[in-house]
CSV table of C-alpha atoms in Angstrom, one decimal:
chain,number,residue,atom,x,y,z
A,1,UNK,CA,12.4,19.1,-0.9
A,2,UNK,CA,12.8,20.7,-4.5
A,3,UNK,CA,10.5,18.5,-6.4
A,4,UNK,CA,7.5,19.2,-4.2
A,5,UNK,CA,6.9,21.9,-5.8
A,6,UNK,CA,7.1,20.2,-9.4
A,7,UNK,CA,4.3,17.9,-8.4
A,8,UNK,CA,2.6,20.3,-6.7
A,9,UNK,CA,1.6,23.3,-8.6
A,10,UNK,CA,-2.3,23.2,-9.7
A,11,UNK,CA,-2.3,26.6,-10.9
A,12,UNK,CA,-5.4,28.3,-10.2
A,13,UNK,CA,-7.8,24.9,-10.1
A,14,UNK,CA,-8.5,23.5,-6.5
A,15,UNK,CA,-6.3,20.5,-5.3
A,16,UNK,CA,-8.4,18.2,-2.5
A,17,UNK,CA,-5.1,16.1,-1.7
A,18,UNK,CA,-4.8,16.0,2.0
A,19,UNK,CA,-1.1,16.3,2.2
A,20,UNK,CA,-1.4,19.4,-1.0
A,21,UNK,CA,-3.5,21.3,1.7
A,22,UNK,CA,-1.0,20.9,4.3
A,23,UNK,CA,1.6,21.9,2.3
A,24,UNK,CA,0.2,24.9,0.8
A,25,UNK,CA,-0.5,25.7,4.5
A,26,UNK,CA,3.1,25.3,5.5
A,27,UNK,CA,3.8,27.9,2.7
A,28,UNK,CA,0.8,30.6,4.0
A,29,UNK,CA,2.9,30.4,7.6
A,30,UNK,CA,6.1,31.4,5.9
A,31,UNK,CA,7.6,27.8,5.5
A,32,UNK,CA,9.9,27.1,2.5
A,33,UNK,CA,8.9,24.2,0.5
A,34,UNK,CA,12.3,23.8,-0.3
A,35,UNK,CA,13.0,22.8,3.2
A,36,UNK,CA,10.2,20.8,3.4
A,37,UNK,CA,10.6,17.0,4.4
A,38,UNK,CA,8.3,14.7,3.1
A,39,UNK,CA,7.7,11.6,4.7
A,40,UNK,CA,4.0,11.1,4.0
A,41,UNK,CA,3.4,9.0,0.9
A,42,UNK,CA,6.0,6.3,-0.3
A,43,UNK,CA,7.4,8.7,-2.7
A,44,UNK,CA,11.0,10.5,-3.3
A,45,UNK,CA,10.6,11.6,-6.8
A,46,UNK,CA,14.1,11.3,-7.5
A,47,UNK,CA,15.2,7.4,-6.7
A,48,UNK,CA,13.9,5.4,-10.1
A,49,UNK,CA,15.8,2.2,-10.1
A,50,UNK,CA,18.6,3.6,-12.0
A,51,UNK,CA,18.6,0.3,-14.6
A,52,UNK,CA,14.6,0.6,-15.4
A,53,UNK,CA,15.1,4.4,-15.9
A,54,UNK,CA,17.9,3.5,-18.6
A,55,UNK,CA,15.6,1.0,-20.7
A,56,UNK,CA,14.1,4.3,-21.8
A,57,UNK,CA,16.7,5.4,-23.8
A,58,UNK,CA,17.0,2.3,-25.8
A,59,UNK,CA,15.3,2.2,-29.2
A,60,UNK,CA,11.6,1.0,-28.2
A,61,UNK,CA,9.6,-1.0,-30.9
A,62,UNK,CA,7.6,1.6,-33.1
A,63,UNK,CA,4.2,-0.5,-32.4
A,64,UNK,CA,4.5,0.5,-28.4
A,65,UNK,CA,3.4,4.2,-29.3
A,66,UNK,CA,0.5,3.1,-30.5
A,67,UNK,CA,-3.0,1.0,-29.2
A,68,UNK,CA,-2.8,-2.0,-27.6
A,69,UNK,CA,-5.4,-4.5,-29.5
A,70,UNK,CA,-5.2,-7.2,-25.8
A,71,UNK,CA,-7.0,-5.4,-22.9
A,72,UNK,CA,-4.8,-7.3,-20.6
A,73,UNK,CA,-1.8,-5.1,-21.6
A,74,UNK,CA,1.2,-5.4,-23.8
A,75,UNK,CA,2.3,-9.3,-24.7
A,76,UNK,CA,5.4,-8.6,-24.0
A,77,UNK,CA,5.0,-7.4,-20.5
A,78,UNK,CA,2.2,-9.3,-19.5
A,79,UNK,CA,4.1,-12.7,-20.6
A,80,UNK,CA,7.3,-11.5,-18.2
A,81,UNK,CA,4.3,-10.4,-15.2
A,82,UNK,CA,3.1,-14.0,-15.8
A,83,UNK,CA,6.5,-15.5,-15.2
A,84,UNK,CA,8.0,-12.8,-12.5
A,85,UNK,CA,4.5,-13.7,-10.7
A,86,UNK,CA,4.9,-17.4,-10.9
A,87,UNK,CA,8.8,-17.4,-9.7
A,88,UNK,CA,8.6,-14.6,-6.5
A,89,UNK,CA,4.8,-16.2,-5.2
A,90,UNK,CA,6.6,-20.0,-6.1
A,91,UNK,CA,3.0,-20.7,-7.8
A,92,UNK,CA,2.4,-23.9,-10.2
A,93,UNK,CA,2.4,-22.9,-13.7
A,94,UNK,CA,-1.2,-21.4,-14.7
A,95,UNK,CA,-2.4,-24.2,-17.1
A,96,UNK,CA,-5.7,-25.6,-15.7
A,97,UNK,CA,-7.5,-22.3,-15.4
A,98,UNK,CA,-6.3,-21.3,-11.2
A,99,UNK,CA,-5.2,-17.9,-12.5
A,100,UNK,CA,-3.5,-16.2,-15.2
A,101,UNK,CA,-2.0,-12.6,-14.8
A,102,UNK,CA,-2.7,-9.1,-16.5
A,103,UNK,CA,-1.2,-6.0,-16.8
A,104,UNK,CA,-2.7,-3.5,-14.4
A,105,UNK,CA,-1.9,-0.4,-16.5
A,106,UNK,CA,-3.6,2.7,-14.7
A,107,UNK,CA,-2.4,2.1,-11.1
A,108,UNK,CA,-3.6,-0.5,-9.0
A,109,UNK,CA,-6.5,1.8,-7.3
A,110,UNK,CA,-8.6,2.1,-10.6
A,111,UNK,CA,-7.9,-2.2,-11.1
A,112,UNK,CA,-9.9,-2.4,-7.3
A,113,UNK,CA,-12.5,-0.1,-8.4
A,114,UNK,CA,-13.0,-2.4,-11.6
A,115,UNK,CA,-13.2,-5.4,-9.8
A,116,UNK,CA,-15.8,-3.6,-7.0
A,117,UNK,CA,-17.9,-3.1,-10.0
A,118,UNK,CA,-18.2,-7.1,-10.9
A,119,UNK,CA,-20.1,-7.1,-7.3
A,120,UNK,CA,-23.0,-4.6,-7.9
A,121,UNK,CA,-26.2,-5.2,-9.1
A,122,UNK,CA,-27.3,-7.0,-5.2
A,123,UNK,CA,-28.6,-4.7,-2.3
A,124,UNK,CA,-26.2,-3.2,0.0
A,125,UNK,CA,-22.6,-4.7,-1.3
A,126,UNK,CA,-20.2,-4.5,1.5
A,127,UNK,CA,-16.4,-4.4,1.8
A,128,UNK,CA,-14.3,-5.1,5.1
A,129,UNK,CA,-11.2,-3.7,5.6
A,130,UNK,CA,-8.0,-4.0,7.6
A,131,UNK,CA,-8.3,-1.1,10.4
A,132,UNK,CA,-5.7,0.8,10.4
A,133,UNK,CA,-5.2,0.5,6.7
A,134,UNK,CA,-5.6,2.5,3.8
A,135,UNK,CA,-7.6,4.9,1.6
A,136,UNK,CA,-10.3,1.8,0.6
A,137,UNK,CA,-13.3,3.9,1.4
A,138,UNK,CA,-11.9,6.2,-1.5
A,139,UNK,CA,-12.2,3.3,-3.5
A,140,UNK,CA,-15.6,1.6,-2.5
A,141,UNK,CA,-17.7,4.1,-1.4
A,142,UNK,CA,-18.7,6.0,-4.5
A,143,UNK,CA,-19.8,2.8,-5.1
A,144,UNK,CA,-21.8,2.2,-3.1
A,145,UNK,CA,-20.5,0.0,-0.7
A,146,UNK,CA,-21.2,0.2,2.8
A,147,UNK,CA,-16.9,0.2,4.8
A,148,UNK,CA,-17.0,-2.5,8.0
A,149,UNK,CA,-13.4,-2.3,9.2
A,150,UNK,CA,-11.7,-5.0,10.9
A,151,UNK,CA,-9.5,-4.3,14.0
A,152,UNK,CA,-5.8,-4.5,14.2
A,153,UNK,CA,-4.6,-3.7,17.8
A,154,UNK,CA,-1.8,-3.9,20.0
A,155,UNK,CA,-3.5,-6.6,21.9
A,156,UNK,CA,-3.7,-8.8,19.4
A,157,UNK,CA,0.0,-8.0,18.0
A,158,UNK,CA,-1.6,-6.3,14.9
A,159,UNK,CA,-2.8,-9.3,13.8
A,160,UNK,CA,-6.7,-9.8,12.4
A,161,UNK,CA,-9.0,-11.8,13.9
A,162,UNK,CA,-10.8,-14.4,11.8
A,163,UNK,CA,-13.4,-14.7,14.3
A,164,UNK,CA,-14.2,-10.9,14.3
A,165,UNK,CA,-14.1,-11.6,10.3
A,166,UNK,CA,-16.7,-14.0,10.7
A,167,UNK,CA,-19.1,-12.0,13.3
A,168,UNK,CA,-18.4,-9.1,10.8
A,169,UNK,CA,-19.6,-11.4,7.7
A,170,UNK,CA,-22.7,-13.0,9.5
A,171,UNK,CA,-23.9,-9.0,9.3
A,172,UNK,CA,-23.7,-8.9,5.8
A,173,UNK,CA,-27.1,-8.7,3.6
A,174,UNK,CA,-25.6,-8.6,0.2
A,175,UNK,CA,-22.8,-8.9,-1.8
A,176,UNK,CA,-19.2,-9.0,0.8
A,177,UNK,CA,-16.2,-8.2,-0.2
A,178,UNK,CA,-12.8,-8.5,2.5
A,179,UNK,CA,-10.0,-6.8,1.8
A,180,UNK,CA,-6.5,-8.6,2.6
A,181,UNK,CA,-3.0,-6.8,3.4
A,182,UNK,CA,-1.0,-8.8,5.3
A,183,UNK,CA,2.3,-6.6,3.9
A,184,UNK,CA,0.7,-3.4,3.0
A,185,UNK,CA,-0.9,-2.1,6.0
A,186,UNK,CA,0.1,0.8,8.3
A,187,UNK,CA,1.6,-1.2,11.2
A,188,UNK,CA,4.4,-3.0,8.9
A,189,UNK,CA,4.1,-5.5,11.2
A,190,UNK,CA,3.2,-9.2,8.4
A,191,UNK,CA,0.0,-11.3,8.9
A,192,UNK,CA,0.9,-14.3,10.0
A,193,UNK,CA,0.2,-17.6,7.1
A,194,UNK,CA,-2.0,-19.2,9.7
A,195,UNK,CA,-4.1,-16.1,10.0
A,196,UNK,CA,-4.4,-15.6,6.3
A,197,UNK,CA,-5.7,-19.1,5.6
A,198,UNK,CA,-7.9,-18.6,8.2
A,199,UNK,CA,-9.6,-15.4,6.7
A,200,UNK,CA,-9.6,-17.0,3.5
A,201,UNK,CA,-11.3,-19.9,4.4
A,202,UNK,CA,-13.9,-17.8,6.4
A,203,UNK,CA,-14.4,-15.6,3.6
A,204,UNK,CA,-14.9,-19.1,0.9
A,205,UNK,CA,-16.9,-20.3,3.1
A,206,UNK,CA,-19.4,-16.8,3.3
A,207,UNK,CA,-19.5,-16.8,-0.4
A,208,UNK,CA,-17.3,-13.4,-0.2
A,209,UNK,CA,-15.1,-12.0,-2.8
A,210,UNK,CA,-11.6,-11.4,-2.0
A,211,UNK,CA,-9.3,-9.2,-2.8
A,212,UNK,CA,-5.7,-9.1,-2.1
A,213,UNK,CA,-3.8,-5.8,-1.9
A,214,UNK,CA,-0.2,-7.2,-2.2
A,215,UNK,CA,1.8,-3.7,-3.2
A,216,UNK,CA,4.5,-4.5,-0.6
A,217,UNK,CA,5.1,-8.4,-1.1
A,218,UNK,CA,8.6,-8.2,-2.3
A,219,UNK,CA,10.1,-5.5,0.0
A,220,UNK,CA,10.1,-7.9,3.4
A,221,UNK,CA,12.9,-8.0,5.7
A,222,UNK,CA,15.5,-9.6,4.1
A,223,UNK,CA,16.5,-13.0,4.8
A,224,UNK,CA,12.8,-13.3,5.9
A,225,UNK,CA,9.8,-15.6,3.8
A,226,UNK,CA,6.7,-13.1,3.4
A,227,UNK,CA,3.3,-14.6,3.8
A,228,UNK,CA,2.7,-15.6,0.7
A,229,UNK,CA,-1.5,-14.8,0.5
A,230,UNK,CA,-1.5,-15.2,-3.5
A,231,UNK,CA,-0.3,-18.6,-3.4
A,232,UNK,CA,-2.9,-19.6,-0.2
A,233,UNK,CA,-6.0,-18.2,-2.4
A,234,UNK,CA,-4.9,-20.5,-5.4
A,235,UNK,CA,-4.7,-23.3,-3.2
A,236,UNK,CA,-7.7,-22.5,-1.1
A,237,UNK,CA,-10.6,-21.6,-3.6
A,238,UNK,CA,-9.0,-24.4,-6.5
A,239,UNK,CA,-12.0,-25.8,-5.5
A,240,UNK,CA,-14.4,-22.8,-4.5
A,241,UNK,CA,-16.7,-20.4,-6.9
A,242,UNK,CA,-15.8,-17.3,-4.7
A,243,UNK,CA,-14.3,-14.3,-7.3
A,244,UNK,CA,-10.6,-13.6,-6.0
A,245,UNK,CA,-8.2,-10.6,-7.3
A,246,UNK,CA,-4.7,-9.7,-6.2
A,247,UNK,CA,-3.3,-6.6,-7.0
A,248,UNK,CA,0.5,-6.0,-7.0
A,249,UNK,CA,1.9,-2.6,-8.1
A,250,UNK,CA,5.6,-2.5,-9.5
A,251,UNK,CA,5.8,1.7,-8.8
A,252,UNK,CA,6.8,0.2,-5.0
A,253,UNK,CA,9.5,-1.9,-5.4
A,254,UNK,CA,10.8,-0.1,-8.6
A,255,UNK,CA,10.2,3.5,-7.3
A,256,UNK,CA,8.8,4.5,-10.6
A,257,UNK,CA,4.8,5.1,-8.7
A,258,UNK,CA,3.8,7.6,-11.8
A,259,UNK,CA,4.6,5.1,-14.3
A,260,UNK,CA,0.9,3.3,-12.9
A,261,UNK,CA,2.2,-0.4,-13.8
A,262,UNK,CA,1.3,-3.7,-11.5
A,263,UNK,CA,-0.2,-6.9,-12.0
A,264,UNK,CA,-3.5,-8.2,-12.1
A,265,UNK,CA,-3.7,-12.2,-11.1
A,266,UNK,CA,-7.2,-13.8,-10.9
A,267,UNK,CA,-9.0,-16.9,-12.4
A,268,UNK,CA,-9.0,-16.1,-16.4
A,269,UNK,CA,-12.8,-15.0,-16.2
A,270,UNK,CA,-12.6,-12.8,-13.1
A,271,UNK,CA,-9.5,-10.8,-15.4
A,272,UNK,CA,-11.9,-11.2,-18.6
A,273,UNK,CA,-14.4,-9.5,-16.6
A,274,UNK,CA,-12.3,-6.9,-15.1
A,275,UNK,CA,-10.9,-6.1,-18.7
A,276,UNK,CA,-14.4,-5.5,-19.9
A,277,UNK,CA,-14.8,-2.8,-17.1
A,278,UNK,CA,-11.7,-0.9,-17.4
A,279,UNK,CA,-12.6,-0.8,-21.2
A,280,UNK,CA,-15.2,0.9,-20.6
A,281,UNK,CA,-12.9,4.2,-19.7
A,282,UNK,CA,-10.0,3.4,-21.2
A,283,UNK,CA,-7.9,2.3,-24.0
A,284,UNK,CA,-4.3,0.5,-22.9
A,285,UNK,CA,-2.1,3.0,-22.0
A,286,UNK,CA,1.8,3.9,-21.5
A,287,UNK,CA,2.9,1.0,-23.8
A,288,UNK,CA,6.8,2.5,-24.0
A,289,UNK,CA,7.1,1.8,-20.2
A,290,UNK,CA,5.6,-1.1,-20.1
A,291,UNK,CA,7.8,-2.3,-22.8
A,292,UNK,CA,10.7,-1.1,-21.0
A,293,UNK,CA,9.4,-2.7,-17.8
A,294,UNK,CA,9.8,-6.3,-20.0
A,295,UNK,CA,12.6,-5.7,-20.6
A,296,UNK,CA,13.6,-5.0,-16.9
A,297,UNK,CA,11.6,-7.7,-15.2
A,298,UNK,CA,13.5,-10.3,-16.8
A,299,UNK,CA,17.2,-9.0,-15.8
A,300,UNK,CA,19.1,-9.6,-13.0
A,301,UNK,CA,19.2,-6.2,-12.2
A,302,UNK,CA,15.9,-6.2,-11.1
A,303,UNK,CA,16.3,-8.6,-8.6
A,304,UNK,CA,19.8,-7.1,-7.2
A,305,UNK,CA,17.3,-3.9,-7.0
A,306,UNK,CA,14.7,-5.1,-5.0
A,307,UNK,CA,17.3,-6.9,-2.6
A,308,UNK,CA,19.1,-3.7,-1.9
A,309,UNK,CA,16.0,-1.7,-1.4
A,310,UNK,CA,14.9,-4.6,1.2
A,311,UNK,CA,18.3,-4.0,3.2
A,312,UNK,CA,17.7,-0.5,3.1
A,313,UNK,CA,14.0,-0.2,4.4
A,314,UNK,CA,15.3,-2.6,6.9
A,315,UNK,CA,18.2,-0.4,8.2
A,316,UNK,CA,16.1,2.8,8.2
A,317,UNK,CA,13.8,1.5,10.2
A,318,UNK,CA,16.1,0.0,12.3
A,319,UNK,CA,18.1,3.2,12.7
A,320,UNK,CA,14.3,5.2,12.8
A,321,UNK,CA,13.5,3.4,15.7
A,322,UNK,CA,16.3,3.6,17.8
A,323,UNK,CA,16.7,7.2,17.6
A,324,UNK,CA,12.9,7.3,18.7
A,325,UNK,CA,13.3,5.9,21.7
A,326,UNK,CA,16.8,6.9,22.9
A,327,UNK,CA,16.6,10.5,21.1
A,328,UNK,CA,13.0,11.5,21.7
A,329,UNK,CA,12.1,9.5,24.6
A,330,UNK,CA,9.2,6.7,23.0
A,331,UNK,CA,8.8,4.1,24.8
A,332,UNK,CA,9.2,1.0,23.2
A,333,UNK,CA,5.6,-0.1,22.6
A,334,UNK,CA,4.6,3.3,21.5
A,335,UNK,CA,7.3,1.8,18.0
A,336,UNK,CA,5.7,-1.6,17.1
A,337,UNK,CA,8.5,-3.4,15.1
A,338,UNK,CA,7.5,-4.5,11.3
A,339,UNK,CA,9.2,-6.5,9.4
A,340,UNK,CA,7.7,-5.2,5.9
A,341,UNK,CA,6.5,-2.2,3.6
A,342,UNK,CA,7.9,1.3,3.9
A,343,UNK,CA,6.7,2.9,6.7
A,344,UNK,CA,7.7,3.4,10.5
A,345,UNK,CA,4.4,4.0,12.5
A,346,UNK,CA,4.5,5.3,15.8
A,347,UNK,CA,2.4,6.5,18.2
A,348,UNK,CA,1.5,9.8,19.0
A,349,UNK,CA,2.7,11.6,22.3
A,350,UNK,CA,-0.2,11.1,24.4
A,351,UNK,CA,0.1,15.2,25.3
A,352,UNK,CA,-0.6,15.9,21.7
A,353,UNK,CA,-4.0,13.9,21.0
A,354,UNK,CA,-6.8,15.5,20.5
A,355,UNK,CA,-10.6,13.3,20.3
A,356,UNK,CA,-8.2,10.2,19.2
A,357,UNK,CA,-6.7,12.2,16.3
A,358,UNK,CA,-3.3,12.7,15.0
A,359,UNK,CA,-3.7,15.8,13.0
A,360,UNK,CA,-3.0,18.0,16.1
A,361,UNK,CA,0.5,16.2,16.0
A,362,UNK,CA,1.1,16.3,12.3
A,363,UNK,CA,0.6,19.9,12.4
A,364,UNK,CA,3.1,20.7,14.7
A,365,UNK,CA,5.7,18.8,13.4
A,366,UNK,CA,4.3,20.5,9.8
A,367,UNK,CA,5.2,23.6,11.3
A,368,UNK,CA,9.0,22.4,11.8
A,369,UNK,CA,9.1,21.3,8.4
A,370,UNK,CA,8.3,17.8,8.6
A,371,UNK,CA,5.2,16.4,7.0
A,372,UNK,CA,4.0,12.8,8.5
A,373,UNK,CA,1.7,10.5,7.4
A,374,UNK,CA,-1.9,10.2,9.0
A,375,UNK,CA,-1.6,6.1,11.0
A,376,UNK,CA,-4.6,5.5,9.1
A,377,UNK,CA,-6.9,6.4,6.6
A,378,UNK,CA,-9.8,3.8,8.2
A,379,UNK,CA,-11.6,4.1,11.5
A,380,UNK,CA,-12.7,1.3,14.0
A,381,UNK,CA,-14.9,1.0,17.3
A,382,UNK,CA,-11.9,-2.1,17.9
A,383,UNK,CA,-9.4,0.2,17.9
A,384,UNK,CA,-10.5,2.6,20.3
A,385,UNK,CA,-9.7,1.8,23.9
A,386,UNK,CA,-11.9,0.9,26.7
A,387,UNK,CA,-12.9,4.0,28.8
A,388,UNK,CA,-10.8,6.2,31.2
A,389,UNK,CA,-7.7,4.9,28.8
A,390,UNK,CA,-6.3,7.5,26.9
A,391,UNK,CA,-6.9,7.6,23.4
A,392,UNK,CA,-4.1,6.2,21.3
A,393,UNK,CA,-3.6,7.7,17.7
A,394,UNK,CA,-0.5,6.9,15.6
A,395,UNK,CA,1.0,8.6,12.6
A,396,UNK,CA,3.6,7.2,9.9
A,397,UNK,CA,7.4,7.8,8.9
A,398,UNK,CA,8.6,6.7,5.5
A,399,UNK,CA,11.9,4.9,5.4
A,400,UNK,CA,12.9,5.3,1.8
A,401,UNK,CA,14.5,8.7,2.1
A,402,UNK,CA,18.2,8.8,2.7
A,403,UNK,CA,19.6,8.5,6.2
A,404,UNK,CA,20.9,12.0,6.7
A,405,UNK,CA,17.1,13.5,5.6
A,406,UNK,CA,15.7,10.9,8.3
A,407,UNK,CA,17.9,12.3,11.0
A,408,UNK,CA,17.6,15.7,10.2
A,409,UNK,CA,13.3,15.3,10.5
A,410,UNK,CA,14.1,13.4,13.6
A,411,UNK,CA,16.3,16.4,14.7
A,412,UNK,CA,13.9,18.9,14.2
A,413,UNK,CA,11.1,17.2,15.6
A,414,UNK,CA,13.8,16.7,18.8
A,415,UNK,CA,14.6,20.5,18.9
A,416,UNK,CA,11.2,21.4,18.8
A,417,UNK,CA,10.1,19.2,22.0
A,418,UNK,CA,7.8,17.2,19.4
A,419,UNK,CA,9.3,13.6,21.2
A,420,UNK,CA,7.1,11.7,24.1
């Protein structure tokens, strides 16, 4: 893994990045980063879609190297986000007001931290989350808001339960905020449409804020019609006060994660209001990508891209699975099949969980050379089974390295006796 190192180095100033510690721990034992594989984060560092990388090298207007005068990003890429947004989501066109789109342009994280903001100034603002799901504590939490995760288990097919939703928003004092991922979350495994509109609705009818965090809406099994959650909140709060935000980064489906560019759709105020936060910190940046990204949103390339990358998350995991169960001996409910995002989760052998963690897992197969991701970065009571059941804890896999890398982590973790 030759870039790691590239990314890596911090010199002599501290690095708190989980997966940094591990690895500068797998270098103290004697590993060789260069043999490192990296299956943690949705990241390669090496596989930009080849077309987007070559809109780089063509003569960029001399006004993109400067300030941006809009705060919702540059026209020219914000006018092909509204129209790329309106096509893939098959939404109405935005003229009475039910949302407009804006250029997220520092990485979708900082746009959910704005839009947390818009809900202080109440006692106690809470946010639920999907459990397992993702760093959103890292987001809320120096905030000030108090995490209730929401469960997804096995025994409910990793599905949420809008009735859980509910009991969990009858506890709330102050401002609510639920957080929906029915393609990005851990499991792969897609929210069904039904469910969504259910939690919506539940969540109008609470007063709660929503927001959407759609970074894997485009990268679905192919042949296959995602949940489409953007279009069910402009049809289900047309009529409804409730603030709504949907997030969607490009970096996913484009591989190009440093270049920090997604799209921001809300009602035209919630985005007014959201620009007047991120203001506060920041200018518009990175205005040569983002040019170059409207110029790429609007071929055909980028399409053909996205549908390739869909076949070949969908044949990893395919192959990933397989050579779980036949090659290191998982059972085939410890591999829940998803249909969507990046990532393989599995669960963990039962002989290597320690207090219902994975770590003492990931750090064995660490010591092979093989860094996995943690099954989740949020905790829930739900989750956690009944007693004299052993505790369950998954990690994740993902797909988007080649074939030959996947096997060879898969062989190691084989020839190390790491399987069930």
């Amino acid at each position: 893994m030759k870039p790691t190192q590239l990314v890596l180095d911090s010199g002599s100033l501290p690095n708190d990045h989980l997966d940094a510690r591990l690895i500068r721990r797998y270098e103290a034992d004697g590993g060789d980063i260069d043999d490192l594989i990296y299956l943690s984060l949705g990241e390669t560092w090496t596989s930009v879609a080849p077309g987007l990388a070559a809109t780089l090298a063509d003569r960029l207007p001399a006004h993109t190297h400067g300030y941006t005068l809009s705060p919702y990003g540059l026209p020219a890429l914000r006018d092909a986000l509204q129209a790329y947004i309106t096509r893939t989501h098959h939404l109405p066109e935005p003229d009475a007001g039910n949302f407009d789109v804006a250029v997220s342009q520092s990485g979708t994280r900082a746009a959910m931290s704005d839009f947390g903001h818009l809900l202080l100034g109440g006692p106690e603002p809470t946010v639920l989350v999907p459990s397992p799901g993702w760093d959103y504590a890292g987001v809320f939490a120096p905030l000030g808001f108090r995490l209730l995760p929401y469960g997804l288990s096995p025994a409910t097919e990793w599905q949420p339960e809008p009735a859980e939703v509910e009991s969990l928003l009858n506890r709330v004092r102050g401002e609510a905020l639920l957080v929906l991922n029915p393609q990005h979350n851990p499991t792969g495994v897609e929210w069904s449409s039904d469910k969504v509109r259910s939690l919506v609705g539940t969540a109008v009818a609470h007063g709660a804020a929503i927001l959407l965090d759609d970074a894997y809406y485009a990268l679905h099994a192919p042949g296959k019609s995602p949940t489409n959650v953007l279009r069910i909140l402009v049809e289900e709060t047309a009529q409804e006060s409730v603030q709504w935000l949907a997030v969607r980064t490009l970096g996913k489906q484009f591989h190009c994660n440093g270049w920090g560019i997604g799209a921001l759709t809300a009602r035209p105020p919630t985005l007014a209001q959201v620009a007047r936060v991120t203001q506060q910190r920041s200018y518009g940046c990175a205005l040569p990508l983002q040019a170059a990204m409207a110029t790429w949103l609007q071929s055909d390339a980028a399409d053909s891209f996205v549908d390739g990358l869909r076949r070949s998350y969908a044949a990893a995991r395919l192959h990933v699975a397989r050579r779980l169960h036949r090659d290191l001996g998982f059972p085939p409910d410890a591999v829940p099949a998803g249909t969507c995002s990046a990532y393989l989760r599995f669960r963990v052998p039962p002989r290597h969980v320690r207090d219902a963690s994975e770590e003492p897992y990931r750090r064995l197969c660490l010591a092979v050379g093989v860094l996995l991701g943690a099954g989740s970065m949020t905790d829930s009571p739900a989750l956690l089974p009944s007693r004299g059941v052993h505790p369950e804890a998954y990690v994740r896999l993902f797909l988007g390295q080649p074939l030959p890398v996947l096997d060879e982590a898969l062989d190691r973790l084989a020839r190390a006796d790491l399987g069930w």
